Amino acid sequence: TGFLNGFVIYDFSKNLSREIAYRLMPGFSNEELMRFEKSAILEFANLITGKASSMLSGLTEKIEVFPPTMIKGPYKLVLDGIG
């Protein structure tokens, strides 16, 4: 056992981001999806990273997960700090 330290990086295209938001929020209009897309992607990152952290918890003494950060550019990155 020991410590994990690093980042989890998710790299989503604009189309994939919209598809994820659509799947997480069925029934929302396109306007609503565009307004809540960032929140949906950040929540998606929380879900995946939380599950991975839970699965790794028996392998290390300490896992800290911090709220994700989104960086927009040609691609969208969601960074979850672990460590």
mmCIF file of N, CA and C in Angstrom:
data_model
loop_
_atom_site.group_PDB
_atom_site.id
_atom_site.type_symbol
_atom_site.label_atom_id
_atom_site.label_comp_id
_atom_site.label_asym_id
_atom_site.label_seq_id
_atom_site.Cartn_x
_atom_site.Cartn_y
_atom_site.Cartn_z
ATOM 1 N N THR A 1 0.846 -1.190 0.000
ATOM 2 C CA THR A 1 0.000 0.000 0.000
ATOM 3 C C THR A 1 0.879 1.236 0.000
ATOM 4 N N GLY A 2 0.309 2.330 -0.379
ATOM 5 C CA GLY A 2 1.036 3.587 -0.466
ATOM 6 C C GLY A 2 0.092 4.696 -0.845
ATOM 7 N N PHE A 3 0.612 5.660 -1.561
ATOM 8 C CA PHE A 3 -0.186 6.809 -1.956
ATOM 9 C C PHE A 3 -0.272 6.890 -3.465
ATOM 10 N N LEU A 4 -1.416 7.330 -3.958
ATOM 11 C CA LEU A 4 -1.578 7.632 -5.372
ATOM 12 C C LEU A 4 -1.525 9.143 -5.523
ATOM 13 N N ASN A 5 -0.849 9.589 -6.537
ATOM 14 C CA ASN A 5 -0.743 11.018 -6.773
ATOM 15 C C ASN A 5 -0.760 11.235 -8.275
ATOM 16 N N GLY A 6 -1.597 12.118 -8.740
ATOM 17 C CA GLY A 6 -1.633 12.393 -10.166
ATOM 18 C C GLY A 6 -2.952 13.019 -10.573
ATOM 19 N N PHE A 7 -3.210 12.966 -11.856
ATOM 20 C CA PHE A 7 -4.426 13.536 -12.419
ATOM 21 C C PHE A 7 -5.120 12.509 -13.302
ATOM 22 N N VAL A 8 -6.417 12.645 -13.353
ATOM 23 C CA VAL A 8 -7.207 11.890 -14.307
ATOM 24 C C VAL A 8 -7.624 12.894 -15.374
ATOM 25 N N ILE A 9 -7.340 12.586 -16.619
ATOM 26 C CA ILE A 9 -7.655 13.518 -17.700
ATOM 27 C C ILE A 9 -8.654 12.867 -18.646
ATOM 28 N N TYR A 10 -9.745 13.567 -18.896
ATOM 29 C CA TYR A 10 -10.742 13.149 -19.869
ATOM 30 C C TYR A 10 -10.672 14.150 -21.012
ATOM 31 N N ASP A 11 -10.572 13.671 -22.210
ATOM 32 C CA ASP A 11 -10.475 14.518 -23.393
ATOM 33 C C ASP A 11 -11.679 14.225 -24.280
ATOM 34 N N PHE A 12 -12.615 15.169 -24.336
ATOM 35 C CA PHE A 12 -13.841 14.978 -25.092
ATOM 36 C C PHE A 12 -13.922 15.962 -26.251
ATOM 37 N N SER A 13 -14.336 15.479 -27.407
ATOM 38 C CA SER A 13 -14.645 16.377 -28.508
ATOM 39 C C SER A 13 -15.951 17.101 -28.180
ATOM 40 N N LYS A 14 -16.230 18.163 -28.899
ATOM 41 C CA LYS A 14 -17.459 18.911 -28.680
ATOM 42 C C LYS A 14 -18.674 18.011 -28.929
ATOM 43 N N ASN A 15 -18.599 17.191 -29.971
ATOM 44 C CA ASN A 15 -19.719 16.294 -30.279
ATOM 45 C C ASN A 15 -19.934 15.261 -29.176
ATOM 46 N N LEU A 16 -18.846 14.704 -28.656
ATOM 47 C CA LEU A 16 -18.980 13.723 -27.580
ATOM 48 C C LEU A 16 -19.515 14.380 -26.315
ATOM 49 N N SER A 17 -19.066 15.582 -26.007
ATOM 50 C CA SER A 17 -19.583 16.311 -24.839
ATOM 51 C C SER A 17 -21.087 16.492 -24.935
ATOM 52 N N ARG A 18 -21.546 16.880 -26.110
ATOM 53 C CA ARG A 18 -22.989 17.078 -26.301
ATOM 54 C C ARG A 18 -23.747 15.753 -26.195
ATOM 55 N N GLU A 19 -23.163 14.689 -26.720
ATOM 56 C CA GLU A 19 -23.816 13.373 -26.645
ATOM 57 C C GLU A 19 -23.913 12.899 -25.194
ATOM 58 N N ILE A 20 -22.855 13.109 -24.420
ATOM 59 C CA ILE A 20 -22.877 12.736 -22.999
ATOM 60 C C ILE A 20 -23.953 13.531 -22.272
ATOM 61 N N ALA A 21 -24.002 14.837 -22.506
ATOM 62 C CA ALA A 21 -25.011 15.683 -21.862
ATOM 63 C C ALA A 21 -26.416 15.215 -22.260
ATOM 64 N N TYR A 22 -26.609 14.898 -23.537
ATOM 65 C CA TYR A 22 -27.906 14.413 -24.025
ATOM 66 C C TYR A 22 -28.311 13.126 -23.316
ATOM 67 N N ARG A 23 -27.359 12.221 -23.139
ATOM 68 C CA ARG A 23 -27.657 10.929 -22.497
ATOM 69 C C ARG A 23 -27.911 11.077 -20.998
ATOM 70 N N LEU A 24 -27.227 12.046 -20.366
ATOM 71 C CA LEU A 24 -27.423 12.255 -18.924
ATOM 72 C C LEU A 24 -28.702 13.033 -18.630
ATOM 73 N N MET A 25 -29.185 13.778 -19.613
ATOM 74 C CA MET A 25 -30.352 14.634 -19.391
ATOM 75 C C MET A 25 -31.386 14.429 -20.496
ATOM 76 N N PRO A 26 -31.926 13.227 -20.603
ATOM 77 C CA PRO A 26 -32.915 12.978 -21.661
ATOM 78 C C PRO A 26 -34.157 13.846 -21.461
ATOM 79 N N GLY A 27 -34.720 14.284 -22.566
ATOM 80 C CA GLY A 27 -35.935 15.090 -22.480
ATOM 81 C C GLY A 27 -35.677 16.580 -22.440
ATOM 82 N N PHE A 28 -34.424 16.992 -22.278
ATOM 83 C CA PHE A 28 -34.113 18.411 -22.265
ATOM 84 C C PHE A 28 -34.065 18.920 -23.705
ATOM 85 N N SER A 29 -34.445 20.168 -23.904
ATOM 86 C CA SER A 29 -34.355 20.773 -25.232
ATOM 87 C C SER A 29 -32.892 21.059 -25.564
ATOM 88 N N ASN A 30 -32.606 21.302 -26.840
ATOM 89 C CA ASN A 30 -31.232 21.637 -27.246
ATOM 90 C C ASN A 30 -30.720 22.874 -26.518
ATOM 91 N N GLU A 31 -31.588 23.853 -26.326
ATOM 92 C CA GLU A 31 -31.195 25.076 -25.612
ATOM 93 C C GLU A 31 -30.809 24.760 -24.165
ATOM 94 N N GLU A 32 -31.617 23.938 -23.513
ATOM 95 C CA GLU A 32 -31.320 23.546 -22.133
ATOM 96 C C GLU A 32 -30.033 22.726 -22.065
ATOM 97 N N LEU A 33 -29.849 21.820 -23.032
ATOM 98 C CA LEU A 33 -28.629 21.005 -23.048
ATOM 99 C C LEU A 33 -27.387 21.878 -23.171
ATOM 100 N N MET A 34 -27.431 22.864 -24.037
ATOM 101 C CA MET A 34 -26.281 23.745 -24.218
ATOM 102 C C MET A 34 -25.990 24.525 -22.931
ATOM 103 N N ARG A 35 -27.048 24.903 -22.227
ATOM 104 C CA ARG A 35 -26.880 25.665 -20.987
ATOM 105 C C ARG A 35 -26.278 24.810 -19.874
ATOM 106 N N PHE A 36 -26.619 23.519 -19.837
ATOM 107 C CA PHE A 36 -26.175 22.648 -18.755
ATOM 108 C C PHE A 36 -25.091 21.658 -19.163
ATOM 109 N N GLU A 37 -24.568 21.804 -20.369
ATOM 110 C CA GLU A 37 -23.571 20.858 -20.876
ATOM 111 C C GLU A 37 -22.346 20.770 -19.965
ATOM 112 N N LYS A 38 -21.821 21.894 -19.541
ATOM 113 C CA LYS A 38 -20.631 21.894 -18.673
ATOM 114 C C LYS A 38 -20.920 21.147 -17.373
ATOM 115 N N SER A 39 -22.041 21.424 -16.744
ATOM 116 C CA SER A 39 -22.398 20.738 -15.496
ATOM 117 C C SER A 39 -22.519 19.238 -15.706
ATOM 118 N N ALA A 40 -23.114 18.839 -16.835
ATOM 119 C CA ALA A 40 -23.280 17.416 -17.122
ATOM 120 C C ALA A 40 -21.929 16.739 -17.302
ATOM 121 N N ILE A 41 -20.999 17.382 -18.011
ATOM 122 C CA ILE A 41 -19.677 16.793 -18.243
ATOM 123 C C ILE A 41 -18.903 16.695 -16.932
ATOM 124 N N LEU A 42 -18.983 17.724 -16.107
ATOM 125 C CA LEU A 42 -18.285 17.679 -14.814
ATOM 126 C C LEU A 42 -18.860 16.583 -13.923
ATOM 127 N N GLU A 43 -20.171 16.412 -13.945
ATOM 128 C CA GLU A 43 -20.791 15.342 -13.160
ATOM 129 C C GLU A 43 -20.386 13.972 -13.697
ATOM 130 N N PHE A 44 -20.324 13.835 -15.010
ATOM 131 C CA PHE A 44 -19.879 12.593 -15.637
ATOM 132 C C PHE A 44 -18.460 12.252 -15.179
ATOM 133 N N ALA A 45 -17.579 13.244 -15.158
ATOM 134 C CA ALA A 45 -16.199 13.034 -14.690
ATOM 135 C C ALA A 45 -16.188 12.612 -13.224
ATOM 136 N N ASN A 46 -17.027 13.243 -12.405
ATOM 137 C CA ASN A 46 -17.126 12.856 -10.990
ATOM 138 C C ASN A 46 -17.540 11.400 -10.841
ATOM 139 N N LEU A 47 -18.522 10.983 -11.625
ATOM 140 C CA LEU A 47 -19.011 9.599 -11.544
ATOM 141 C C LEU A 47 -17.918 8.595 -11.895
ATOM 142 N N ILE A 48 -17.231 8.834 -13.003
ATOM 143 C CA ILE A 48 -16.196 7.894 -13.436
ATOM 144 C C ILE A 48 -15.030 7.865 -12.456
ATOM 145 N N THR A 49 -14.572 9.039 -12.052
ATOM 146 C CA THR A 49 -13.414 9.105 -11.155
ATOM 147 C C THR A 49 -13.759 8.546 -9.773
ATOM 148 N N GLY A 50 -14.965 8.806 -9.317
ATOM 149 C CA GLY A 50 -15.395 8.257 -8.032
ATOM 150 C C GLY A 50 -15.422 6.737 -8.049
ATOM 151 N N LYS A 51 -15.926 6.172 -9.129
ATOM 152 C CA LYS A 51 -15.965 4.713 -9.253
ATOM 153 C C LYS A 51 -14.551 4.134 -9.307
ATOM 154 N N ALA A 52 -13.671 4.758 -10.097
ATOM 155 C CA ALA A 52 -12.284 4.277 -10.190
ATOM 156 C C ALA A 52 -11.587 4.382 -8.834
ATOM 157 N N SER A 53 -11.811 5.476 -8.123
ATOM 158 C CA SER A 53 -11.198 5.650 -6.799
ATOM 159 C C SER A 53 -11.674 4.584 -5.832
ATOM 160 N N SER A 54 -12.959 4.291 -5.903
ATOM 161 C CA SER A 54 -13.520 3.249 -5.043
ATOM 162 C C SER A 54 -12.877 1.891 -5.339
ATOM 163 N N MET A 55 -12.683 1.599 -6.617
ATOM 164 C CA MET A 55 -12.077 0.325 -7.006
ATOM 165 C C MET A 55 -10.606 0.244 -6.596
ATOM 166 N N LEU A 56 -9.917 1.389 -6.567
ATOM 167 C CA LEU A 56 -8.502 1.415 -6.204
ATOM 168 C C LEU A 56 -8.270 1.542 -4.698
ATOM 169 N N SER A 57 -9.310 1.786 -3.934
ATOM 170 C CA SER A 57 -9.139 2.095 -2.515
ATOM 171 C C SER A 57 -8.454 0.986 -1.724
ATOM 172 N N GLY A 58 -8.573 -0.239 -2.135
ATOM 173 C CA GLY A 58 -7.912 -1.332 -1.428
ATOM 174 C C GLY A 58 -6.440 -1.454 -1.739
ATOM 175 N N LEU A 59 -5.976 -0.739 -2.762
ATOM 176 C CA LEU A 59 -4.587 -0.841 -3.177
ATOM 177 C C LEU A 59 -3.687 0.230 -2.566
ATOM 178 N N THR A 60 -4.264 1.212 -1.945
ATOM 179 C CA THR A 60 -3.492 2.325 -1.414
ATOM 180 C C THR A 60 -4.076 2.787 -0.089
ATOM 181 N N GLU A 61 -3.273 3.454 0.705
ATOM 182 C CA GLU A 61 -3.730 3.933 2.005
ATOM 183 C C GLU A 61 -4.616 5.162 1.888
ATOM 184 N N LYS A 62 -4.374 5.971 0.862
ATOM 185 C CA LYS A 62 -5.055 7.251 0.794
ATOM 186 C C LYS A 62 -5.370 7.614 -0.655
ATOM 187 N N ILE A 63 -6.622 7.952 -0.892
ATOM 188 C CA ILE A 63 -7.030 8.500 -2.181
ATOM 189 C C ILE A 63 -7.884 9.726 -1.880
ATOM 190 N N GLU A 64 -7.476 10.850 -2.386
ATOM 191 C CA GLU A 64 -8.259 12.074 -2.277
ATOM 192 C C GLU A 64 -8.663 12.477 -3.688
ATOM 193 N N VAL A 65 -9.930 12.763 -3.852
ATOM 194 C CA VAL A 65 -10.429 13.216 -5.144
ATOM 195 C C VAL A 65 -10.927 14.640 -4.960
ATOM 196 N N PHE A 66 -10.509 15.507 -5.861
ATOM 197 C CA PHE A 66 -10.892 16.903 -5.799
ATOM 198 C C PHE A 66 -11.885 17.217 -6.911
ATOM 199 N N PRO A 67 -12.680 18.272 -6.746
ATOM 200 C CA PRO A 67 -13.656 18.612 -7.791
ATOM 201 C C PRO A 67 -12.974 18.819 -9.138
ATOM 202 N N PRO A 68 -13.640 18.401 -10.208
ATOM 203 C CA PRO A 68 -13.045 18.532 -11.533
ATOM 204 C C PRO A 68 -12.970 19.980 -12.003
ATOM 205 N N THR A 69 -12.075 20.211 -12.922
ATOM 206 C CA THR A 69 -11.902 21.502 -13.573
ATOM 207 C C THR A 69 -12.028 21.286 -15.071
ATOM 208 N N MET A 70 -12.738 22.171 -15.739
ATOM 209 C CA MET A 70 -12.864 22.048 -17.188
ATOM 210 C C MET A 70 -12.013 23.119 -17.849
ATOM 211 N N ILE A 71 -11.258 22.699 -18.841
ATOM 212 C CA ILE A 71 -10.448 23.618 -19.629
ATOM 213 C C ILE A 71 -10.963 23.533 -21.055
ATOM 214 N N LYS A 72 -11.422 24.655 -21.598
ATOM 215 C CA LYS A 72 -11.952 24.651 -22.959
ATOM 216 C C LYS A 72 -10.876 25.107 -23.929
ATOM 217 N N GLY A 73 -10.880 24.497 -25.058
ATOM 218 C CA GLY A 73 -9.979 24.853 -26.133
ATOM 219 C C GLY A 73 -10.463 24.138 -27.368
ATOM 220 N N PRO A 74 -9.549 23.744 -28.227
ATOM 221 C CA PRO A 74 -9.981 22.962 -29.382
ATOM 222 C C PRO A 74 -10.709 21.693 -28.924
ATOM 223 N N TYR A 75 -10.335 21.200 -27.753
ATOM 224 C CA TYR A 75 -11.001 20.061 -27.119
ATOM 225 C C TYR A 75 -11.327 20.469 -25.699
ATOM 226 N N LYS A 76 -12.238 19.753 -25.079
ATOM 227 C CA LYS A 76 -12.549 20.013 -23.683
ATOM 228 C C LYS A 76 -11.850 18.973 -22.831
ATOM 229 N N LEU A 77 -11.161 19.424 -21.818
ATOM 230 C CA LEU A 77 -10.501 18.516 -20.889
ATOM 231 C C LEU A 77 -11.141 18.681 -19.530
ATOM 232 N N VAL A 78 -11.367 17.594 -18.854
ATOM 233 C CA VAL A 78 -11.825 17.632 -17.481
ATOM 234 C C VAL A 78 -10.724 17.001 -16.644
ATOM 235 N N LEU A 79 -10.194 17.755 -15.695
ATOM 236 C CA LEU A 79 -9.105 17.266 -14.850
ATOM 237 C C LEU A 79 -9.644 17.002 -13.462
ATOM 238 N N ASP A 80 -9.449 15.815 -12.983
ATOM 239 C CA ASP A 80 -9.765 15.466 -11.604
ATOM 240 C C ASP A 80 -8.450 15.259 -10.889
ATOM 241 N N GLY A 81 -8.152 16.081 -9.900
ATOM 242 C CA GLY A 81 -6.913 15.891 -9.156
ATOM 243 C C GLY A 81 -7.039 14.738 -8.185
ATOM 244 N N ILE A 82 -6.048 13.909 -8.157
ATOM 245 C CA ILE A 82 -5.994 12.809 -7.200
ATOM 246 C C ILE A 82 -4.644 12.906 -6.499
ATOM 247 N N GLY A 83 -4.656 12.943 -5.197
ATOM 248 C CA GLY A 83 -3.390 12.972 -4.486
ATOM 249 C C GLY A 83 -3.436 13.803 -3.257
#
